[in-house]
PDB file of C-alpha atoms and ligand atoms in Angstrom:
ATOM      1  CA  UNK I 828      11.629 -20.496   1.012  1.00  0.00           C
ATOM      2  CA  UNK I 829      13.290 -18.184  -1.650  1.00  0.00           C
ATOM      3  CA  UNK I 830      11.830 -14.735  -1.048  1.00  0.00           C
ATOM      4  CA  UNK I 831      11.295 -12.571  -4.214  1.00  0.00           C
ATOM      5  CA  UNK I 832      11.828  -8.932  -4.348  1.00  0.00           C
ATOM      6  CA  UNK I 833       8.848  -6.571  -3.082  1.00  0.00           C
ATOM      7  CA  UNK I 834       8.513  -3.084  -4.540  1.00  0.00           C
ATOM      8  CA  UNK I 835       6.909  -0.976  -1.841  1.00  0.00           C
ATOM      9  CA  UNK I 836       3.619   0.549  -2.770  1.00  0.00           C
ATOM     10  CA  UNK I 837       2.257   1.694   0.476  1.00  0.00           C
ATOM     11  CA  UNK I 838       4.358   1.965   3.615  1.00  0.00           C
ATOM     12  CA  UNK I 839       3.203   1.144   7.018  1.00  0.00           C
ATOM     13  CA  UNK I 840       2.847   4.778   7.905  1.00  0.00           C
ATOM     14  CA  UNK I 841       0.688   5.228   4.922  1.00  0.00           C
ATOM     15  CA  UNK I 842      -1.436   2.310   5.623  1.00  0.00           C
ATOM     16  CA  UNK I 843      -2.087   3.351   9.233  1.00  0.00           C
ATOM     17  CA  UNK I 844      -3.148   6.829   8.366  1.00  0.00           C
ATOM     18  CA  UNK I 845      -5.636   5.454   5.809  1.00  0.00           C
ATOM     19  CA  UNK I 846      -7.152   2.683   8.141  1.00  0.00           C
ATOM     20  CA  UNK I 847      -7.625   5.452  10.423  1.00  0.00           C
ATOM     21  CA  UNK I 848      -9.527   7.485   8.148  1.00  0.00           C
ATOM     22  CA  UNK I 849     -11.607   4.519   6.875  1.00  0.00           C
ATOM     23  CA  UNK I 850     -12.583   3.885  10.531  1.00  0.00           C
ATOM     24  CA  UNK I 851     -13.845   7.602  10.730  1.00  0.00           C
ATOM     25  CA  UNK I 852     -15.830   7.195   7.335  1.00  0.00           C
ATOM     26  CA  UNK I 853     -17.283   3.838   8.411  1.00  0.00           C
ATOM     27  CA  UNK I 854     -18.425   5.275  11.828  1.00  0.00           C
ATOM     28  CA  UNK I 855     -19.814   8.410  10.068  1.00  0.00           C
ATOM     29  CA  UNK I 856     -21.960   6.030   7.625  1.00  0.00           C
ATOM     30  CA  UNK I 857     -23.117   2.932   9.537  1.00  0.00           C
ATOM     31  CA  UNK I 858     -25.506   3.471  12.640  1.00  0.00           C
ATOM     32  CA  UNK I 859     -26.941   0.724  14.791  1.00  0.00           C
ATOM     33  CA  UNK I 860     -26.011  -2.926  15.913  1.00  0.00           C
ATOM     34  CA  UNK I 861     -22.972  -3.791  13.438  1.00  0.00           C
ATOM     35  CA  UNK I 862     -21.400  -7.379  12.992  1.00  0.00           C
ATOM     36  CA  UNK I 863     -18.111  -7.199  10.972  1.00  0.00           C
ATOM     37  CA  UNK I 864     -17.530 -10.189   9.229  1.00  0.00           C
ATOM     38  CA  UNK I 865     -13.847 -10.388   8.270  1.00  0.00           C
ATOM     39  CA  UNK I 866     -12.812 -12.731   5.398  1.00  0.00           C
ATOM     40  CA  UNK I 867      -9.845 -14.702   6.241  1.00  0.00           C
ATOM     41  CA  UNK I 868      -6.995 -15.147   5.854  1.00  0.00           C
ATOM     42  CA  UNK I 869      -6.118 -12.181   3.773  1.00  0.00           C
ATOM     43  CA  UNK I 870      -7.862  -9.486   6.019  1.00  0.00           C
ATOM     44  CA  UNK I 871      -6.506 -10.447   9.470  1.00  0.00           C
ATOM     45  CA  UNK I 872      -4.211  -7.337   9.746  1.00  0.00           C
ATOM     46  CA  UNK I 873      -6.458  -4.992   8.104  1.00  0.00           C
ATOM     47  CA  UNK I 874      -9.424  -6.111  10.244  1.00  0.00           C
ATOM     48  CA  UNK I 875      -7.317  -6.093  13.308  1.00  0.00           C
ATOM     49  CA  UNK I 876      -6.119  -2.422  12.719  1.00  0.00           C
ATOM     50  CA  UNK I 877      -9.544  -1.074  11.473  1.00  0.00           C
ATOM     51  CA  UNK I 878     -11.363  -2.272  14.573  1.00  0.00           C
ATOM     52  CA  UNK I 879      -9.069  -0.679  17.095  1.00  0.00           C
ATOM     53  CA  UNK I 880      -9.438   2.672  14.813  1.00  0.00           C
ATOM     54  CA  UNK I 881     -13.108   2.137  15.476  1.00  0.00           C
ATOM     55  CA  UNK I 882     -12.687   2.285  19.172  1.00  0.00           C
ATOM     56  CA  UNK I 883     -11.333   5.725  19.055  1.00  0.00           C
ATOM     57  CA  UNK I 884     -14.290   6.898  16.908  1.00  0.00           C
ATOM     58  CA  UNK I 885     -16.883   5.294  19.356  1.00  0.00           C
ATOM     59  CA  UNK I 886     -17.912   2.436  16.959  1.00  0.00           C
ATOM     60  CA  UNK I 887     -18.373  -0.885  18.647  1.00  0.00           C
ATOM     61  CA  UNK I 888     -19.118  -3.654  16.271  1.00  0.00           C
ATOM     62  CA  UNK I 889     -19.421  -7.422  17.039  1.00  0.00           C
ATOM     63  CA  UNK I 890     -16.707  -9.391  15.189  1.00  0.00           C
ATOM     64  CA  UNK I 891     -16.712 -12.514  13.349  1.00  0.00           C
ATOM     65  CA  UNK I 892     -14.700 -14.373  10.972  1.00  0.00           C
ATOM     66  CA  UNK I 893     -15.278 -16.283   7.781  1.00  0.00           C
ATOM     67  CA  UNK I 894     -12.925 -18.184   5.447  1.00  0.00           C
ATOM     68  CA  UNK I 895     -13.842 -18.330   1.672  1.00  0.00           C
ATOM     69  CA  UNK I 896     -11.588 -19.719  -1.033  1.00  0.00           C
ATOM     70  CA  UNK I 897     -11.565 -18.728  -4.673  1.00  0.00           C
ATOM     71  CA  UNK I 898      -7.722 -18.807  -5.048  1.00  0.00           C
ATOM     72  CA  UNK I 899      -5.639 -21.914  -4.948  1.00  0.00           C
ATOM     73  CA  UNK I 900      -2.267 -21.542  -3.756  1.00  0.00           C
ATOM     74  CA  UNK I 901      -0.835 -19.657  -6.904  1.00  0.00           C
ATOM     75  CA  UNK I 902      -1.875 -16.260  -8.296  1.00  0.00           C
ATOM     76  CA  UNK I 903      -4.647 -17.331 -10.689  1.00  0.00           C
ATOM     77  CA  UNK I 904      -8.200 -17.367  -9.509  1.00  0.00           C
ATOM     78  CA  UNK I 905     -10.227 -20.589  -9.732  1.00  0.00           C
ATOM     79  CA  UNK I 906     -13.553 -19.066 -10.318  1.00  0.00           C
ATOM     80  CA  UNK I 907     -15.704 -20.718  -7.657  1.00  0.00           C
ATOM     81  CA  UNK I 908     -15.925 -19.856  -3.971  1.00  0.00           C
ATOM     82  CA  UNK I 909     -16.454 -22.296  -1.201  1.00  0.00           C
ATOM     83  CA  UNK I 910     -16.920 -21.604   2.565  1.00  0.00           C
ATOM     84  CA  UNK I 911     -14.160 -23.109   4.595  1.00  0.00           C
ATOM     85  CA  UNK I 912     -14.952 -21.828   7.835  1.00  0.00           C
ATOM     86  CA  UNK I 913     -18.387 -20.126   8.900  1.00  0.00           C
ATOM     87  CA  UNK I 914     -19.439 -17.435  11.450  1.00  0.00           C
ATOM     88  CA  UNK I 915     -21.334 -18.260  14.393  1.00  0.00           C
ATOM     89  CA  UNK I 916     -22.825 -15.008  14.947  1.00  0.00           C
ATOM     90  CA  UNK I 917     -26.694 -14.326  14.446  1.00  0.00           C
ATOM     91  CA  UNK I 918     -27.167 -11.448  11.645  1.00  0.00           C
ATOM     92  CA  UNK I 919     -30.870 -11.253  11.930  1.00  0.00           C
ATOM     93  CA  UNK I 920     -31.681  -7.378  11.866  1.00  0.00           C
ATOM     94  CA  UNK I 921     -28.076  -6.272  12.140  1.00  0.00           C
ATOM     95  CA  UNK I 922     -25.930  -4.330   9.994  1.00  0.00           C
ATOM     96  CA  UNK I 923     -23.121  -6.194   8.474  1.00  0.00           C
ATOM     97  CA  UNK I 924     -19.735  -4.999   7.334  1.00  0.00           C
ATOM     98  CA  UNK I 925     -17.747  -7.449   5.391  1.00  0.00           C
ATOM     99  CA  UNK I 926     -14.135  -6.539   5.588  1.00  0.00           C
ATOM    100  CA  UNK I 927     -11.893  -8.052   2.814  1.00  0.00           C
ATOM    101  CA  UNK I 928      -8.241  -7.733   1.862  1.00  0.00           C
ATOM    102  CA  UNK I 929      -8.668  -6.997  -1.957  1.00  0.00           C
ATOM    103  CA  UNK I 930     -11.538  -6.537  -4.656  1.00  0.00           C
ATOM    104  CA  UNK I 931     -10.410  -7.928  -7.813  1.00  0.00           C
ATOM    105  CA  UNK I 932     -12.830 -10.015  -9.954  1.00  0.00           C
ATOM    106  CA  UNK I 933     -15.614  -9.401  -7.158  1.00  0.00           C
ATOM    107  CA  UNK I 934     -16.509 -13.122  -7.087  1.00  0.00           C
ATOM    108  CA  UNK I 935     -15.567 -13.479  -3.360  1.00  0.00           C
ATOM    109  CA  UNK I 936     -17.375 -10.323  -2.155  1.00  0.00           C
ATOM    110  CA  UNK I 937     -20.349 -11.121  -4.429  1.00  0.00           C
ATOM    111  CA  UNK I 938     -20.841 -14.507  -2.800  1.00  0.00           C
ATOM    112  CA  UNK I 939     -20.397 -13.116   0.622  1.00  0.00           C
ATOM    113  CA  UNK I 940     -22.665 -10.552   0.116  1.00  0.00           C
ATOM    114  CA  UNK I 941     -25.554 -12.536  -1.097  1.00  0.00           C
ATOM    115  CA  UNK I 942     -24.776 -15.272   1.473  1.00  0.00           C
ATOM    116  CA  UNK I 943     -25.021 -12.780   4.668  1.00  0.00           C
ATOM    117  CA  UNK I 944     -28.142 -10.896   3.235  1.00  0.00           C
ATOM    118  CA  UNK I 945     -29.923 -14.221   2.917  1.00  0.00           C
ATOM    119  CA  UNK I 946     -29.264 -14.920   6.614  1.00  0.00           C
ATOM    120  CA  UNK I 947     -31.355 -11.753   7.435  1.00  0.00           C
ATOM    121  CA  UNK I 948     -28.837  -8.986   7.733  1.00  0.00           C
ATOM    122  CA  UNK I 949     -30.661  -5.679   7.537  1.00  0.00           C
ATOM    123  CA  UNK I 950     -27.967  -4.234   5.403  1.00  0.00           C
ATOM    124  CA  UNK I 951     -24.660  -5.601   4.093  1.00  0.00           C
ATOM    125  CA  UNK I 952     -21.950  -3.169   3.304  1.00  0.00           C
ATOM    126  CA  UNK I 953     -18.193  -3.847   2.237  1.00  0.00           C
ATOM    127  CA  UNK I 954     -14.878  -2.402   3.291  1.00  0.00           C
ATOM    128  CA  UNK I 955     -11.861  -3.587   1.321  1.00  0.00           C
ATOM    129  CA  UNK I 956      -8.251  -2.535   2.054  1.00  0.00           C
ATOM    130  CA  UNK I 957      -7.440  -2.643  -1.686  1.00  0.00           C
ATOM    131  CA  UNK I 958      -9.218  -2.639  -5.152  1.00  0.00           C
ATOM    132  CA  UNK I 959      -7.797  -3.650  -8.497  1.00  0.00           C
ATOM    133  CA  UNK I 960      -9.801  -1.547 -11.037  1.00  0.00           C
ATOM    134  CA  UNK I 961     -10.825  -3.206 -14.289  1.00  0.00           C
ATOM    135  CA  UNK I 962     -10.677  -6.791 -13.195  1.00  0.00           C
ATOM    136  CA  UNK I 963     -14.056  -7.296 -12.181  1.00  0.00           C
ATOM    137  CA  UNK I 964     -16.116 -10.173 -13.650  1.00  0.00           C
ATOM    138  CA  UNK I 965     -19.204  -9.836 -11.421  1.00  0.00           C
ATOM    139  CA  UNK I 966     -21.125  -6.754 -10.309  1.00  0.00           C
ATOM    140  CA  UNK I 967     -20.221  -5.664  -6.963  1.00  0.00           C
ATOM    141  CA  UNK I 968     -19.247  -2.407  -5.308  1.00  0.00           C
ATOM    142  CA  UNK I 969     -17.226  -1.633  -1.976  1.00  0.00           C
ATOM    143  CA  UNK I 970     -18.661   0.900  -0.070  1.00  0.00           C
ATOM    144  CA  UNK I 971     -15.209   1.778   1.484  1.00  0.00           C
ATOM    145  CA  UNK I 972     -12.021   1.397  -0.260  1.00  0.00           C
ATOM    146  CA  UNK I 973      -8.335   1.835   1.217  1.00  0.00           C
ATOM    147  CA  UNK I 974      -6.165   2.093  -1.878  1.00  0.00           C
ATOM    148  CA  UNK I 975      -6.595   1.339  -5.542  1.00  0.00           C
ATOM    149  CA  UNK I 976      -3.501  -0.617  -6.790  1.00  0.00           C
ATOM    150  CA  UNK I 977      -2.387  -1.389 -10.401  1.00  0.00           C
ATOM    151  CA  UNK I 978      -2.950  -4.548 -12.070  1.00  0.00           C
ATOM    152  CA  UNK I 979      -0.061  -6.360 -10.499  1.00  0.00           C
ATOM    153  CA  UNK I 980       0.080  -8.945  -7.863  1.00  0.00           C
ATOM    154  CA  UNK I 981       0.482  -7.528  -4.612  1.00  0.00           C
ATOM    155  CA  UNK I 982       1.577  -8.975  -1.130  1.00  0.00           C
ATOM    156  CA  UNK I 983       2.090  -7.792   2.512  1.00  0.00           C
ATOM    157  CA  UNK I 984      -0.112  -6.585   5.275  1.00  0.00           C
ATOM    158  CA  UNK I 985      -2.077  -9.879   5.235  1.00  0.00           C
ATOM    159  CA  UNK I 986      -2.117 -10.516   1.612  1.00  0.00           C
ATOM    160  CA  UNK I 987      -0.083 -13.436   0.428  1.00  0.00           C
ATOM    161  CA  UNK I 988       1.441 -15.641  -2.405  1.00  0.00           C
ATOM    162  CA  UNK I 989       1.042 -19.068  -1.455  1.00  0.00           C
ATOM    163  CA  UNK I 990       0.694 -18.210   2.123  1.00  0.00           C
ATOM    164  CA  UNK I 991       4.034 -16.375   2.325  1.00  0.00           C
ATOM    165  CA  UNK I 992       4.656 -12.542   2.715  1.00  0.00           C
ATOM    166  CA  UNK I 993       1.632 -11.980   4.965  1.00  0.00           C
ATOM    167  CA  UNK I 994       3.697 -10.556   7.710  1.00  0.00           C
ATOM    168  CA  UNK I 995       5.225  -7.638   5.697  1.00  0.00           C
ATOM    169  CA  UNK I 996       4.159  -4.442   7.422  1.00  0.00           C
ATOM    170  CA  UNK I 997       3.794  -2.742   3.984  1.00  0.00           C
ATOM    171  CA  UNK I 998       2.108  -3.417   0.714  1.00  0.00           C
ATOM    172  CA  UNK I 999       4.110  -4.011  -2.461  1.00  0.00           C
ATOM    173  CA  UNK I1000       4.223  -5.672  -5.828  1.00  0.00           C
ATOM    174  CA  UNK I1001       5.765  -9.156  -5.953  1.00  0.00           C
ATOM    175  CA  UNK I1002       8.479  -9.334  -8.602  1.00  0.00           C
ATOM    176  CA  UNK I1003       8.189 -13.021  -9.557  1.00  0.00           C
ATOM    177  CA  UNK I1004      11.160 -12.654 -12.156  1.00  0.00           C
TER     178      UNK I1004
HETATM  179  P1  IMP C1447     -11.667 -11.746  -6.207  1.00  0.00           P
HETATM  180  O1  IMP C1447     -11.112 -12.110  -7.492  1.00  0.00           O
HETATM  181  O2  IMP C1447     -12.315 -10.221  -6.143  1.00  0.00           O
HETATM  182  O3  IMP C1447     -12.772 -12.855  -5.726  1.00  0.00           O
HETATM  183  O4  IMP C1447     -10.424 -11.879  -4.926  1.00  0.00           O
HETATM  184  C1  IMP C1447     -10.279 -13.014  -4.375  1.00  0.00           C
HETATM  185  C2  IMP C1447      -9.121 -13.033  -3.426  1.00  0.00           C
HETATM  186  O5  IMP C1447      -7.886 -13.202  -4.341  1.00  0.00           O
HETATM  187  C3  IMP C1447      -9.000 -11.875  -2.597  1.00  0.00           C
HETATM  188  O6  IMP C1447      -9.440 -11.741  -1.421  1.00  0.00           O
HETATM  189  C4  IMP C1447      -7.514 -12.187  -2.418  1.00  0.00           C
HETATM  190  O7  IMP C1447      -7.358 -13.045  -1.169  1.00  0.00           O
HETATM  191  C5  IMP C1447      -6.943 -12.894  -3.398  1.00  0.00           C
HETATM  192  N1  IMP C1447      -6.134 -11.749  -4.422  1.00  0.00           N
HETATM  193  C6  IMP C1447      -6.591 -11.167  -5.468  1.00  0.00           C
HETATM  194  N2  IMP C1447      -5.714 -10.399  -5.955  1.00  0.00           N
HETATM  195  C7  IMP C1447      -4.545 -10.405  -5.104  1.00  0.00           C
HETATM  196  C8  IMP C1447      -3.088 -10.034  -5.334  1.00  0.00           C
HETATM  197  O8  IMP C1447      -2.731  -9.127  -5.988  1.00  0.00           O
HETATM  198  N3  IMP C1447      -2.585 -10.420  -4.182  1.00  0.00           N
HETATM  199  C9  IMP C1447      -2.857 -11.369  -3.157  1.00  0.00           C
HETATM  200  N4  IMP C1447      -4.101 -11.965  -3.221  1.00  0.00           N
HETATM  201  C10 IMP C1447      -5.023 -11.436  -4.311  1.00  0.00           C
HETATM  202 MG1   MG C1448      -8.912 -13.214   0.326  1.00  0.00          MG
END
């Protein structure tokens, strides 16, 4: 694999600080039994760090994972969303917090929100690490947003390009030239 240059947007330290404050915000706003549904694969590092910060603010969710696909292996959105791996947790009467890597067109999160609400969740909220403003094609809001990013392709801290770059401890813009 020939790695391209990545220009750092947020360092590991900046991300850690923001994730800690997001855990505080979430714990302050959500009350009662909560199931976190982390959307794989992009949110795996964010979700892992977020739930450990939740421990320190006395927030104790159940955690499950769902794999949805809307992107192929390149940087173009395909438009439709499929369930590739489903959760096994009963959501009836529970608060659900969907955790995702980035809100761009909104297709993935809109699909996930409706799906989990239809399964009997009391309330479905959304936490995203990143939001790319101005790219939405579907009306959906995130309740908790880590950082807003420019309209460029970003990688690292779980976000990928063709399944590479996920291991970067920072988030940066991928320079494809
Ligand atoms: P959506 O367009 O809001 O449905 O976003 C779908 C998915 O596309 C996200 O969960 C990411 O996995 C991926 N995605 C969107 N923008 C980027 C990016 O800049 N870098 C890496 N993945 C992205
Ligand atoms: Mg994703």
